[in-house]
mmCIF file of C-alpha atoms in Angstrom:
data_model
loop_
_atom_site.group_PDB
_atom_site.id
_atom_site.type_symbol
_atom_site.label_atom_id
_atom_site.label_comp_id
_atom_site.label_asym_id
_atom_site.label_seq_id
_atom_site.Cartn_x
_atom_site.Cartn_y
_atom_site.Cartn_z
ATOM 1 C CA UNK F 113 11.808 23.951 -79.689
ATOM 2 C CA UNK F 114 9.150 24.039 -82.011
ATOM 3 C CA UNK F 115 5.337 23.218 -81.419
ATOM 4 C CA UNK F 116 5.441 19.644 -83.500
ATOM 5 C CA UNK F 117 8.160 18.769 -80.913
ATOM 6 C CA UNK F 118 6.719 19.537 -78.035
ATOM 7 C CA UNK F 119 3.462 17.613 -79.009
ATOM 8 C CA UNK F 120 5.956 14.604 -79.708
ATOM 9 C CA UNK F 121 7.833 14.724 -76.385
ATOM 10 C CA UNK F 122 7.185 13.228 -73.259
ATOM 11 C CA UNK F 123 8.661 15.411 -70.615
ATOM 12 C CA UNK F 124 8.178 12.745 -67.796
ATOM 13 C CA UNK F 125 10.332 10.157 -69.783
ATOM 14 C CA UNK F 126 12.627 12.593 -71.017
ATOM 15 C CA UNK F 127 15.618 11.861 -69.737
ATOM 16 C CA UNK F 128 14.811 8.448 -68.001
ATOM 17 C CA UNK F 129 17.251 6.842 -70.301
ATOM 18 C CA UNK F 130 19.970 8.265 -67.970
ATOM 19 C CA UNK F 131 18.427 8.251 -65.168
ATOM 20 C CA UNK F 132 17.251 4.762 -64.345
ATOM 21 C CA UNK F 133 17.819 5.117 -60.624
ATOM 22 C CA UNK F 134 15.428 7.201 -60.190
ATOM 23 C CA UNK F 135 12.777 6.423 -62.967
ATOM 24 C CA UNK F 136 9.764 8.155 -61.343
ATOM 25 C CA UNK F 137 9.349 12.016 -61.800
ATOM 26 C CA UNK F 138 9.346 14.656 -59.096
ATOM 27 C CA UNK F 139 5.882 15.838 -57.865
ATOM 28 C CA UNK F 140 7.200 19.222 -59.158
ATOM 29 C CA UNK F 141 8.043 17.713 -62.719
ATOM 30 C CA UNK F 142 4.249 15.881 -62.690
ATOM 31 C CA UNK F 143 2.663 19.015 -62.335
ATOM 32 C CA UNK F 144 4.652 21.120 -64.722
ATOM 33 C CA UNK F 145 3.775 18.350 -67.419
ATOM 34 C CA UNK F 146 0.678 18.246 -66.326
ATOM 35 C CA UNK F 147 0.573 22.280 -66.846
ATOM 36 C CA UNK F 148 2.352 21.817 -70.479
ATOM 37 C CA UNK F 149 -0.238 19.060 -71.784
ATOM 38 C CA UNK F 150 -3.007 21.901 -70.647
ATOM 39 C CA UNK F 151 -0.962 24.615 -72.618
ATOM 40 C CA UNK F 152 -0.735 22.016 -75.453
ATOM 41 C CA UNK F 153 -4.456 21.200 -76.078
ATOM 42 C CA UNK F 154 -5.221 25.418 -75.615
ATOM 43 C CA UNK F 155 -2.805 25.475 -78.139
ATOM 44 C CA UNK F 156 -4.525 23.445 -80.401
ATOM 45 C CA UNK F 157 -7.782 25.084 -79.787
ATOM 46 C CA UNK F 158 -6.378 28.293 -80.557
ATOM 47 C CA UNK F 159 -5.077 27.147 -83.710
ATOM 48 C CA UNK F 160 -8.525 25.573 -84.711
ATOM 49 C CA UNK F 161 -10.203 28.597 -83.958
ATOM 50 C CA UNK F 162 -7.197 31.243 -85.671
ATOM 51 C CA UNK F 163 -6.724 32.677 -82.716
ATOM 52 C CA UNK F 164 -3.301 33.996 -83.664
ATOM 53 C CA UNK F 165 -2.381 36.503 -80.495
ATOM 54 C CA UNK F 166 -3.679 33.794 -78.181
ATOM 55 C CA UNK F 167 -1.369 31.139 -79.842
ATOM 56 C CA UNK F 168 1.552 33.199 -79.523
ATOM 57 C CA UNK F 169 1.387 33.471 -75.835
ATOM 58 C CA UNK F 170 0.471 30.269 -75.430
ATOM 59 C CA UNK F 171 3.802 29.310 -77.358
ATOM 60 C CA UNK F 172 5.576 31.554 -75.230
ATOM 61 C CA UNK F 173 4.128 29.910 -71.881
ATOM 62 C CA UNK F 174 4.731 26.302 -73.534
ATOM 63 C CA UNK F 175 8.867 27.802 -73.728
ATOM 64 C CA UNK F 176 8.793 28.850 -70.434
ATOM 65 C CA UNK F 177 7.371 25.897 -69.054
ATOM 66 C CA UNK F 178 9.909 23.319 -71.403
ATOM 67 C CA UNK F 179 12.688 25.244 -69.908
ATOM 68 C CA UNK F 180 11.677 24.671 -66.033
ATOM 69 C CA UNK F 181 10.936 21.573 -67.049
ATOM 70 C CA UNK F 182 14.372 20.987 -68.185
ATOM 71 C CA UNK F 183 15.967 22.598 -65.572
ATOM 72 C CA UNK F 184 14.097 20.093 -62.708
ATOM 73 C CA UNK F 185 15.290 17.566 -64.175
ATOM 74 C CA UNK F 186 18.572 18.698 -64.588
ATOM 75 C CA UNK F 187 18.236 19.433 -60.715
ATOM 76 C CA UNK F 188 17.010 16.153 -60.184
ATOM 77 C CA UNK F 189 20.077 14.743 -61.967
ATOM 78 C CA UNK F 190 22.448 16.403 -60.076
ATOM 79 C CA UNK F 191 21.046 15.096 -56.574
ATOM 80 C CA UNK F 192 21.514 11.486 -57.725
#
């Protein structure tokens, strides 16, 4: 997943579409969105700034957190 996607996504809603019994998000999936919009405005500073090392482990944080993002929901999925 690139950077211009994860600024477009919503990782709180992603998903919702399937799971409309249990629309609200996890505690666990709040914070790790809450973590990924902090990654995604550090991004953006780093960028700004031409940080270039900084952005690249910033991207690689941002992967980390999509995927455990992904994966609680899945989890959450699975328990309905």
């Amino acid at each position: 997943m690139n950077i211009q996607t994860l600024l477009l996504t919503n990782p709180l809603q992603e998903g919702a579409e399937k799971d409309q019994q249990n629309p609200s998000p996890s505690p666990l999936r709040i914070e790790l969105a809450t973590y990924r919009n902090q990654l995604l405005t550090a991004f953006s500073v780093a960028d700004i700034c031409g940080f270039e090392a900084t952005k690249m482990a910033l991207a690689e944080m941002l992967r980390e957190v999509e995927e455990e993002l992904r994966d609680v929901r899945k989890r959450e999925q699975q328990k309905l």
